[in-house]
Coordinates of C-alpha atoms and ligand atoms in Angstrom, one line a residue:
M13 CA 61.9 -27.1 43.2
A14 CA 63.2 -23.9 41.9
K15 CA 65.2 -24.7 38.4
R16 CA 68.8 -23.6 38.5
A17 CA 70.7 -22.6 35.4
L18 CA 74.4 -21.5 34.6
I19 CA 75.1 -18.9 32.0
T20 CA 78.6 -18.2 30.0
G21 CA 79.3 -14.5 28.9
V22 CA 76.3 -13.6 31.4
T23 CA 78.0 -9.6 31.7
G24 CA 77.1 -9.4 28.0
Q25 CA 73.9 -8.0 26.1
D26 CA 72.0 -11.4 26.0
G27 CA 73.4 -12.9 29.0
L28 CA 71.5 -9.7 31.1
Y29 CA 68.0 -10.1 30.0
L30 CA 68.3 -13.9 30.1
S31 CA 69.0 -13.8 33.6
E32 CA 66.2 -11.4 34.0
L33 CA 64.0 -13.8 32.3
L34 CA 65.0 -16.7 34.1
L35 CA 64.8 -15.0 37.0
S36 CA 61.4 -13.9 36.8
K37 CA 60.8 -17.6 35.8
G38 CA 61.8 -18.5 39.6
Y39 CA 65.1 -20.0 38.7
E40 CA 68.2 -19.7 40.2
V41 CA 71.0 -18.4 38.5
Y42 CA 74.5 -18.5 38.7
G43 CA 76.8 -16.6 36.1
L44 CA 80.1 -17.2 34.7
V45 CA 82.2 -14.0 35.1
R46 CA 85.6 -14.0 33.6
G47 CA 88.9 -12.0 35.3
Q48 CA 89.8 -11.2 38.7
N49 CA 88.0 -7.9 39.1
N50 CA 86.1 -7.6 35.5
P51 CA 84.8 -4.1 35.0
K52 CA 81.1 -5.5 34.2
L53 CA 80.6 -6.7 37.7
P54 CA 79.2 -3.6 39.0
L55 CA 76.4 -3.7 36.3
L56 CA 75.6 -6.9 36.6
A57 CA 74.8 -6.3 40.5
R58 CA 72.6 -3.3 39.4
D59 CA 70.8 -4.7 36.5
V60 CA 70.2 -7.8 37.6
P61 CA 71.3 -8.7 41.3
G62 CA 69.6 -11.9 41.8
V63 CA 72.6 -13.7 39.8
K64 CA 75.1 -15.6 42.1
V65 CA 78.5 -15.2 40.5
L66 CA 81.0 -17.6 39.8
T67 CA 84.3 -16.9 38.6
G68 CA 85.9 -19.1 35.3
D69 CA 86.6 -19.0 31.8
L70 CA 85.5 -20.7 28.8
M71 CA 89.2 -21.4 28.1
D72 CA 89.7 -23.1 31.2
L73 CA 88.0 -26.3 31.4
S74 CA 88.7 -26.7 35.2
S75 CA 87.1 -23.5 36.1
L76 CA 84.0 -24.8 33.9
I77 CA 83.7 -28.0 35.9
R78 CA 84.1 -26.2 39.5
A79 CA 81.2 -24.2 38.2
L80 CA 78.9 -27.1 37.0
N81 CA 79.6 -28.5 40.4
I82 CA 78.8 -25.5 42.5
A83 CA 75.4 -24.6 40.3
Q84 CA 74.4 -28.1 39.8
P85 CA 72.0 -26.3 37.1
D86 CA 69.4 -28.2 35.2
E87 CA 70.0 -25.5 32.0
F88 CA 73.6 -24.5 30.3
Y89 CA 73.4 -21.4 28.4
N90 CA 76.7 -21.0 26.3
L91 CA 76.8 -17.1 25.7
G92 CA 80.1 -16.2 26.5
A93 CA 82.3 -15.3 23.4
I94 CA 84.5 -12.9 21.7
S95 CA 81.5 -11.7 19.5
F96 CA 82.6 -8.2 18.0
V97 CA 83.5 -9.8 14.3
A98 CA 85.8 -6.9 13.0
Y99 CA 87.9 -7.6 16.5
S100 CA 88.1 -11.5 15.4
W101 CA 90.5 -10.6 11.9
E102 CA 92.7 -8.6 14.2
N103 CA 92.8 -11.4 17.1
A104 CA 91.8 -14.4 14.9
D105 CA 94.1 -17.0 17.7
L106 CA 92.2 -15.5 20.7
T107 CA 88.5 -15.9 18.8
A108 CA 89.5 -19.7 17.6
E109 CA 90.1 -20.5 21.0
V110 CA 87.1 -18.6 22.8
T111 CA 84.3 -18.8 20.3
G112 CA 85.7 -21.9 19.1
K113 CA 87.4 -24.2 21.6
G114 CA 85.4 -22.4 24.2
V115 CA 82.4 -24.2 22.9
L116 CA 83.6 -27.2 23.0
N117 CA 85.5 -27.1 26.6
A118 CA 82.0 -26.4 27.4
L119 CA 80.3 -28.8 26.0
E120 CA 83.2 -31.5 27.4
A121 CA 82.4 -29.8 30.9
V122 CA 78.6 -30.5 30.9
R123 CA 79.8 -34.5 29.6
L124 CA 81.9 -34.9 32.0
Y125 CA 79.9 -33.4 34.8
C126 CA 76.5 -35.4 33.4
G127 CA 78.5 -38.6 33.8
D128 CA 76.5 -41.7 32.8
D129 CA 73.3 -39.2 33.0
M130 CA 73.1 -37.2 30.6
T131 CA 69.4 -35.9 30.9
K132 CA 71.0 -34.0 34.1
V133 CA 71.8 -30.7 31.9
R134 CA 70.5 -29.7 29.0
F135 CA 73.0 -27.4 27.0
Y136 CA 71.9 -24.1 24.6
Q137 CA 74.7 -22.5 22.4
A138 CA 74.8 -19.1 20.5
S139 CA 75.5 -20.4 17.3
S140 CA 74.9 -17.0 14.6
S141 CA 74.0 -16.1 11.2
E142 CA 77.3 -14.8 10.5
M143 CA 78.0 -18.7 10.0
Y144 CA 76.0 -18.1 6.4
G145 CA 78.4 -15.3 5.4
K146 CA 78.1 -15.3 1.7
V147 CA 75.1 -16.6 1.3
Q148 CA 73.9 -19.7 -0.3
A149 CA 70.4 -19.1 -0.1
V150 CA 67.6 -16.3 0.7
P151 CA 66.1 -16.1 3.0
Q152 CA 69.0 -18.5 5.5
K153 CA 66.9 -21.3 7.2
E154 CA 68.3 -24.1 9.3
D155 CA 69.9 -26.4 6.4
T156 CA 71.3 -23.6 4.6
L157 CA 74.7 -24.7 3.5
L158 CA 77.4 -22.3 5.7
W159 CA 80.2 -20.1 4.6
P160 CA 81.5 -18.3 7.0
R161 CA 83.2 -15.0 6.1
S162 CA 85.2 -13.7 9.2
P163 CA 87.4 -15.8 11.7
Y164 CA 84.2 -14.8 14.2
G165 CA 82.2 -16.8 11.7
V166 CA 84.4 -20.2 11.2
A167 CA 84.9 -20.5 15.3
K168 CA 81.2 -20.3 15.2
V169 CA 80.9 -22.7 12.6
F170 CA 83.1 -25.3 14.6
G171 CA 80.9 -24.6 18.2
H172 CA 77.4 -25.0 16.1
Y173 CA 78.6 -28.7 14.6
M174 CA 80.7 -29.6 17.9
T175 CA 77.0 -28.8 19.7
I176 CA 75.3 -31.4 17.1
N177 CA 78.3 -33.8 17.0
Y178 CA 77.7 -34.1 21.2
R179 CA 73.9 -34.5 21.1
E180 CA 74.6 -37.2 18.3
S181 CA 77.6 -39.2 19.8
Y182 CA 76.4 -38.7 23.6
G183 CA 72.5 -38.3 23.3
M184 CA 72.9 -34.8 24.9
H185 CA 70.2 -32.4 25.0
A186 CA 72.5 -30.0 23.4
S187 CA 70.4 -27.4 21.1
S188 CA 72.0 -24.2 18.8
G189 CA 69.9 -21.1 18.3
I190 CA 71.1 -19.8 14.8
L191 CA 70.4 -16.2 15.8
F192 CA 70.0 -13.1 13.6
N193 CA 71.2 -9.7 14.5
H194 CA 69.8 -8.4 18.2
E195 CA 70.3 -5.5 19.3
S196 CA 69.3 -3.0 22.6
P197 CA 70.3 -0.3 24.8
R198 CA 72.6 -2.6 26.3
R199 CA 74.1 -3.2 22.9
G200 CA 77.9 -2.9 23.3
P201 CA 78.8 1.0 21.3
E202 CA 81.2 -1.1 18.9
F203 CA 78.5 -2.5 17.1
V204 CA 76.6 -0.7 14.4
T205 CA 73.5 0.2 15.7
R206 CA 74.6 1.3 19.1
K207 CA 77.3 3.3 17.6
V208 CA 74.6 5.0 15.3
T209 CA 72.4 5.5 17.8
Q210 CA 74.6 7.0 20.4
A211 CA 76.4 9.4 17.9
V212 CA 73.0 10.3 16.8
A213 CA 72.0 10.8 20.3
R214 CA 75.3 12.7 21.0
I215 CA 75.2 14.9 17.4
S216 CA 71.0 16.0 18.3
L217 CA 72.7 17.5 21.8
G218 CA 75.6 19.1 20.3
L219 CA 78.4 17.1 21.7
Q220 CA 79.8 15.2 18.3
E221 CA 79.9 16.6 15.0
E222 CA 80.2 13.3 12.8
L223 CA 80.0 9.6 12.5
V224 CA 82.4 7.9 10.8
L225 CA 81.2 4.7 9.4
G226 CA 82.3 1.4 7.2
N227 CA 80.4 0.1 4.8
L228 CA 76.7 1.5 4.2
D229 CA 75.3 -1.3 2.0
A230 CA 75.1 -4.2 4.0
R231 CA 71.8 -5.5 5.1
R232 CA 71.0 -7.2 8.3
D233 CA 67.7 -9.0 9.9
W234 CA 67.8 -7.0 12.8
G235 CA 65.7 -7.7 16.3
F236 CA 65.5 -7.0 19.8
A237 CA 67.3 -9.1 22.0
G238 CA 64.7 -9.4 24.7
D239 CA 62.6 -11.3 22.4
Y240 CA 65.6 -13.6 21.6
V241 CA 66.1 -14.6 25.1
E242 CA 62.8 -16.1 24.8
A243 CA 63.5 -18.2 22.0
M244 CA 66.6 -19.7 23.7
W245 CA 64.4 -20.6 27.0
R246 CA 62.1 -22.8 24.8
M247 CA 64.8 -24.0 23.0
L248 CA 65.5 -26.0 26.3
Q249 CA 61.8 -26.6 27.0
Q250 CA 61.8 -28.9 24.3
D251 CA 61.2 -32.9 24.8
E252 CA 64.1 -33.0 22.0
A253 CA 67.1 -30.5 21.4
D254 CA 67.6 -29.2 17.9
D255 CA 68.3 -26.4 15.9
Y256 CA 66.5 -23.0 15.3
V257 CA 66.6 -20.0 13.2
V258 CA 65.8 -17.0 15.1
A259 CA 65.0 -13.7 13.2
T260 CA 62.6 -11.1 11.8
G261 CA 62.3 -12.0 8.6
E262 CA 62.9 -8.4 7.6
T263 CA 66.4 -6.8 6.4
H264 CA 67.6 -3.3 6.6
A265 CA 70.6 -1.6 4.9
I266 CA 72.8 0.8 7.5
S267 CA 71.4 3.6 5.2
E268 CA 67.8 2.6 6.5
L269 CA 69.0 2.2 10.2
L270 CA 70.6 6.2 9.9
D271 CA 66.8 7.3 8.3
V272 CA 65.2 5.9 11.2
A273 CA 68.1 7.0 14.3
F274 CA 68.5 10.7 12.8
A275 CA 64.7 11.1 11.8
H276 CA 63.8 10.8 15.7
V277 CA 65.4 14.0 16.7
G278 CA 64.0 15.3 13.7
I279 CA 67.2 15.2 11.5
T280 CA 66.0 14.2 7.6
D281 CA 69.1 15.0 5.6
W282 CA 71.6 12.9 8.0
A283 CA 74.3 13.0 4.7
P284 CA 76.3 15.8 5.8
L285 CA 76.9 14.1 8.8
V286 CA 77.8 10.9 8.4
R287 CA 81.2 10.2 6.9
Q288 CA 82.8 6.9 5.6
D289 CA 86.4 5.4 6.2
P290 CA 87.7 2.8 5.1
A291 CA 89.3 1.8 8.8
F292 CA 85.9 0.5 9.2
M293 CA 85.5 -1.9 6.0
R294 CA 86.1 -5.5 6.5
P295 CA 88.4 -7.6 5.1
A296 CA 85.7 -10.0 3.8
E297 CA 82.0 -8.4 4.3
V298 CA 78.4 -10.2 4.6
D299 CA 76.2 -8.3 2.3
L300 CA 73.1 -9.4 3.1
L301 CA 71.6 -11.9 5.9
I302 CA 67.6 -12.4 6.2
G303 CA 66.4 -15.4 8.7
D304 CA 63.5 -17.7 7.9
P305 CA 61.9 -18.1 11.7
T306 CA 59.1 -20.6 10.8
K307 CA 60.5 -23.5 12.6
A308 CA 61.2 -21.3 15.6
K309 CA 57.6 -20.1 15.7
T310 CA 56.0 -23.3 14.5
Q311 CA 57.8 -25.6 17.0
L312 CA 59.0 -23.7 19.4
G313 CA 55.9 -20.6 19.7
W314 CA 57.8 -18.2 19.8
E315 CA 56.7 -14.3 18.7
L316 CA 58.4 -11.5 18.0
K317 CA 57.4 -8.4 19.6
V318 CA 59.4 -5.4 19.0
G319 CA 59.9 -4.1 15.5
F320 CA 62.4 -2.7 13.5
T321 CA 61.9 1.1 13.9
E322 CA 60.4 0.6 17.7
L323 CA 64.0 -1.2 18.4
V324 CA 66.2 1.8 17.1
Q325 CA 64.0 4.3 18.5
M326 CA 64.0 2.8 21.7
M327 CA 67.9 2.8 21.9
V328 CA 67.8 6.1 20.5
D329 CA 66.0 7.3 23.4
S330 CA 67.6 5.7 25.7
D331 CA 71.3 6.6 24.5
L332 CA 69.7 10.8 24.5
A333 CA 68.7 9.5 28.5
E334 CA 72.4 8.5 29.4
Q335 CA 73.8 11.5 27.3
K336 CA 72.1 13.8 28.9
A337 CA 72.6 12.6 32.2
L338 CA 76.8 12.4 31.7
S339 CA 76.6 15.9 29.9
G340 CA 74.2 17.3 32.2
K341 CA 72.8 19.1 28.9
Ligands
NAP130 P1 78.3 -9.8 24.2 O1 77.3 -8.5 24.5 O2 79.7 -9.5 23.6 O3 78.7 -10.3 25.3 C1 79.8 -11.4 25.8 C2 80.3 -12.3 26.6 O4 80.8 -13.1 26.7 C3 80.7 -11.1 27.9 O5 80.1 -11.7 28.6 C4 81.7 -11.7 28.2 O6 82.6 -11.5 29.1 C5 82.5 -13.5 27.5 N1 83.1 -13.6 27.3 C6 84.1 -13.2 26.4 N2 85.2 -13.9 26.3 C7 85.2 -14.9 27.4 C8 85.9 -16.2 28.0 N3 86.8 -16.3 27.7 N4 84.8 -16.7 29.1 C9 83.8 -16.8 28.8 N5 83.3 -15.4 29.3 C10 83.6 -14.6 27.6 O7 77.7 -10.8 23.2 P2 76.1 -10.7 23.1 O8 75.5 -9.9 22.1 O9 75.4 -10.6 24.5 O10 75.8 -12.3 22.5 C11 76.1 -13.4 23.1 C12 76.7 -14.8 22.5 O11 75.2 -14.7 21.4 C13 77.8 -14.3 21.7 O12 78.4 -15.8 21.9 C14 77.4 -13.6 20.4 O13 79.0 -14.8 19.7 C15 76.5 -14.8 20.1 N6 75.7 -14.1 18.9 C16 75.0 -12.7 19.3 C17 74.4 -11.8 18.0 C18 74.2 -10.5 18.6 O14 73.2 -10.5 17.1 N7 74.0 -9.9 19.6 C19 74.1 -13.0 17.2 C20 73.8 -14.4 17.0 C21 75.0 -14.8 18.0 P3 83.2 -9.9 29.8 O15 82.4 -8.9 30.2 O16 84.4 -10.7 30.8 O17 83.8 -9.3 28.3
G4F131 O1 77.0 -4.3 14.3 P1 78.1 -5.7 13.4 O2 79.3 -5.2 13.8 O3 77.7 -7.1 13.5 P2 77.7 -8.0 12.9 O4 78.9 -8.2 12.3 O5 76.1 -8.4 11.7 O6 78.4 -9.1 14.2 C1 76.6 -9.2 14.5 O7 76.0 -10.0 14.4 C2 76.2 -11.2 14.3 C3 75.0 -11.8 13.6 O8 75.0 -11.9 12.5 C4 76.9 -12.3 15.6 F1 77.1 -13.1 15.6 C5 78.0 -11.1 16.4 O9 78.5 -11.3 17.4 C6 77.4 -10.0 16.3 O10 76.8 -9.4 17.3 O11 78.2 -5.2 11.9 C7 77.1 -5.1 11.3 C8 77.3 -4.2 9.5 C9 78.5 -4.8 9.1 O12 78.2 -5.4 7.6 C10 79.3 -3.7 9.0 O13 80.4 -3.8 8.1 O14 77.4 -3.2 9.6 C11 78.7 -2.9 9.0 N1 79.4 -1.4 9.4 C12 79.5 -0.4 9.0 N2 80.1 0.5 9.7 C13 80.1 -1.3 10.8 C14 80.2 0.3 11.0 N3 79.8 -2.2 11.9 C15 80.5 -1.7 12.8 N4 80.9 -2.3 13.9 N5 81.1 -0.6 13.3 C16 80.9 0.6 12.0 O15 81.3 1.3 11.9

């Protein structure tokens, strides 16, 4: 019989890649979609038509239980969240509800659905390198002390420890992937990589004059989302649930991202085209992220396929194609 999976956050970047991966493995895939007329539904139907859509919201426990009863999944991937760090300061309460308490709702829904057979469903939680915040070790590993620097990071810490707690309290097969930044052509344009690649495409086509950014000194460990969803799946295939860092082990400054993206369209001096604006600075910054993926590589057999330069170039190419189609240039 085909395995069944239920994914929250199915309309997001990772939800789309994970759905594709699971469908390619023969899974029956159910996706939880919030709202009565979600604007991303046409994208989901176009890109991954095999996903069966269920309505629900992480803030509504009964909707999660209903979705579980319909989907009857073997695997539950909790990817739903308010995921934009900058937004989380302006909407801290909402972020706590969705990104933090939403994890508890998902765990509790699975616990209630499983009843006295906790082996029925395996659970994946989308934890984040943002939890390391003011980093206490370099590189960051599974046991590095967490020191979150944003309401989003704090909410993720709550979800992370709740996942561990359900594993320890109820014997649930609940794993956390501590994923470092991962990007793709499907990344939302509010995140810095996509903001840069979209602007580079538009500038090279004469559709935009400048790119306005915040802190150019922050460093991130950026990988490709398509590679990272493979690690999520591998975690749920293990006999024992556990926590894993998923990262490239390399770090790059925003200025290096600008170097690669602009060079790909033949612009070597980007300084005159980029302006910094304090409006994009954050109340507290995460200065340096670099993960140690040794455990994921050795225990899960996970491999990275796409490197930093290839990733940025792939995103610029995709944005060039999109902007040409939109503008007719
Ligand atoms: P994303 O593109 O922002 O997608 C977030 C998803 O969450 C969307 O499908 C969104 O649905 C859904 N969502 C928002 N509020 C919800 C609610 N109240 N109930 C149910 N679903 C809700 O994020 P992503 O990049 O795919 O990331 C997936 C997960 O990994 C997130 O939990 C994120 O925090 C975490 N993560 C991401 C990264 C990264 O670098 N991408 C790194 C570490 C961890 P709508 O379509 O309705 O908005
Ligand atoms: O692309 P970002 O918004 O991603 P951030 O804050 O690292 O968060 C992402 O990765 C986390 C994993 O570590 C996820 F958990 C989270 O859900 C999300 O996917 O910002 C990256 C860096 C920051 O240091 C920011 O200050 O880029 C800097 N930055 C500079 N100018 C900017 C901008 N970020 C954005 N979004 N927009 C700017 O104009």
